[in-house]
């Protein structure tokens, strides 16, 4: 098989990467490689629809980065956690632009919850 771009992983990250590659150059051939069976991906199914992004009132990237480092129990890179937390709201906006619908309250506000080390 030949392709211009090969993306390894069919979770949310891999699929968004494949979409980005196609948006950058629609003439590209993009192949997504996965484990070959439903439910075999790594983290996406375990997320249960949750995400860590500072999108609520009074929320901020610094608090999310600190939570990520704390939940990592010494294994998380603080600099990487800061980048992840800072960029997360823009990535959520990208997903919305692509048509992803997120849970909202009856009044239209985001349905938010705390998970993990929060």
Tab-separated table of C-alpha atoms in Angstrom:
chain	number	residue	atom	x	y	z
A	1	UNK	CA	0.000	0.000	0.000
A	2	UNK	CA	1.249	3.473	-0.825
A	3	UNK	CA	0.127	6.734	0.739
A	4	UNK	CA	1.378	10.278	1.080
A	5	UNK	CA	0.587	10.277	4.806
A	6	UNK	CA	0.242	7.352	7.207
A	7	UNK	CA	-1.356	8.013	10.585
A	8	UNK	CA	-0.872	5.342	13.243
A	9	UNK	CA	-3.839	5.309	15.603
A	10	UNK	CA	-7.564	5.615	14.983
A	11	UNK	CA	-8.502	7.360	18.203
A	12	UNK	CA	-9.536	10.992	18.321
A	13	UNK	CA	-5.939	12.192	17.986
A	14	UNK	CA	-5.214	10.038	14.957
A	15	UNK	CA	-8.454	10.891	13.197
A	16	UNK	CA	-7.977	14.623	13.753
A	17	UNK	CA	-4.433	14.314	12.418
A	18	UNK	CA	-5.744	12.575	9.305
A	19	UNK	CA	-8.354	15.307	8.801
A	20	UNK	CA	-5.680	17.993	9.234
A	21	UNK	CA	-3.498	16.312	6.597
A	22	UNK	CA	-6.399	16.225	4.148
A	23	UNK	CA	-7.420	19.820	4.852
A	24	UNK	CA	-3.838	20.963	4.245
A	25	UNK	CA	-3.746	19.193	0.864
A	26	UNK	CA	-6.931	17.490	-0.372
A	27	UNK	CA	-4.982	15.721	-3.123
A	28	UNK	CA	-3.039	13.678	-0.559
A	29	UNK	CA	-3.689	10.019	0.026
A	30	UNK	CA	-4.049	9.517	3.772
A	31	UNK	CA	-4.126	6.088	5.424
A	32	UNK	CA	-5.170	5.527	9.046
A	33	UNK	CA	-3.648	2.417	10.627
A	34	UNK	CA	-5.300	0.883	13.689
A	35	UNK	CA	-5.179	-2.349	15.643
A	36	UNK	CA	-7.740	-3.911	13.327
A	37	UNK	CA	-10.616	-4.548	15.697
A	38	UNK	CA	-13.305	-2.384	17.244
A	39	UNK	CA	-12.567	-1.187	20.756
A	40	UNK	CA	-8.874	-2.024	20.548
A	41	UNK	CA	-7.635	1.561	20.612
A	42	UNK	CA	-5.736	2.897	23.582
A	43	UNK	CA	-7.090	5.878	25.462
A	44	UNK	CA	-10.072	7.233	23.543
A	45	UNK	CA	-12.642	4.640	24.722
A	46	UNK	CA	-11.332	4.917	28.270
A	47	UNK	CA	-12.008	8.664	28.273
A	48	UNK	CA	-15.755	7.911	28.356
A	49	UNK	CA	-16.452	11.126	26.478
A	50	UNK	CA	-14.511	13.287	28.895
A	51	UNK	CA	-11.776	15.759	28.117
A	52	UNK	CA	-9.610	18.099	30.124
A	53	UNK	CA	-9.944	21.622	28.792
A	54	UNK	CA	-10.405	24.964	30.504
A	55	UNK	CA	-13.703	25.900	28.859
A	56	UNK	CA	-15.865	26.722	31.870
A	57	UNK	CA	-16.378	29.958	33.748
A	58	UNK	CA	-13.562	30.590	36.205
A	59	UNK	CA	-11.506	27.726	34.751
A	60	UNK	CA	-7.950	28.254	33.543
A	61	UNK	CA	-5.129	26.430	31.829
A	62	UNK	CA	-2.765	26.725	34.788
A	63	UNK	CA	-5.180	24.819	37.053
A	64	UNK	CA	-5.588	22.111	34.402
A	65	UNK	CA	-1.819	21.790	33.983
A	66	UNK	CA	-1.382	21.488	37.758
A	67	UNK	CA	-4.118	18.809	37.890
A	68	UNK	CA	-2.432	16.882	35.087
A	69	UNK	CA	0.918	16.933	36.871
A	70	UNK	CA	-0.690	15.908	40.174
A	71	UNK	CA	-2.657	13.064	38.546
A	72	UNK	CA	0.545	11.913	36.830
A	73	UNK	CA	2.063	11.120	40.232
A	74	UNK	CA	5.561	12.167	39.204
A	75	UNK	CA	5.377	10.810	35.659
A	76	UNK	CA	3.945	13.892	33.904
A	77	UNK	CA	6.258	16.427	32.283
A	78	UNK	CA	5.170	19.829	33.669
A	79	UNK	CA	6.186	21.669	30.485
A	80	UNK	CA	4.206	19.258	28.289
A	81	UNK	CA	1.220	19.514	30.651
A	82	UNK	CA	1.338	23.316	30.370
A	83	UNK	CA	1.331	23.171	26.552
A	84	UNK	CA	-1.518	20.642	26.560
A	85	UNK	CA	-3.609	22.718	28.957
A	86	UNK	CA	-2.937	25.982	27.145
A	87	UNK	CA	-3.853	24.604	23.718
A	88	UNK	CA	-6.849	22.484	24.806
A	89	UNK	CA	-9.571	25.157	24.462
A	90	UNK	CA	-8.495	25.897	20.878
A	91	UNK	CA	-8.522	22.180	20.043
A	92	UNK	CA	-12.051	21.911	21.460
A	93	UNK	CA	-13.060	24.846	19.240
A	94	UNK	CA	-11.520	22.992	16.261
A	95	UNK	CA	-13.625	19.918	17.043
A	96	UNK	CA	-16.763	22.071	17.285
A	97	UNK	CA	-15.934	23.661	13.939
A	98	UNK	CA	-15.790	20.144	12.487
A	99	UNK	CA	-19.253	19.364	13.818
A	100	UNK	CA	-18.518	17.541	17.079
A	101	UNK	CA	-21.366	18.118	19.510
A	102	UNK	CA	-20.596	18.298	23.206
A	103	UNK	CA	-23.011	17.802	26.079
A	104	UNK	CA	-24.746	20.961	27.218
A	105	UNK	CA	-27.168	21.850	29.970
A	106	UNK	CA	-30.799	22.722	29.109
A	107	UNK	CA	-29.841	26.416	29.135
A	108	UNK	CA	-27.034	25.817	26.591
A	109	UNK	CA	-24.069	26.012	28.980
A	110	UNK	CA	-21.411	23.293	28.763
A	111	UNK	CA	-22.131	20.214	30.869
A	112	UNK	CA	-18.983	20.137	32.982
A	113	UNK	CA	-17.684	17.694	35.585
A	114	UNK	CA	-14.469	17.052	37.455
A	115	UNK	CA	-12.500	13.867	36.936
A	116	UNK	CA	-9.106	12.378	37.668
A	117	UNK	CA	-6.816	14.507	39.801
A	118	UNK	CA	-9.030	17.598	39.698
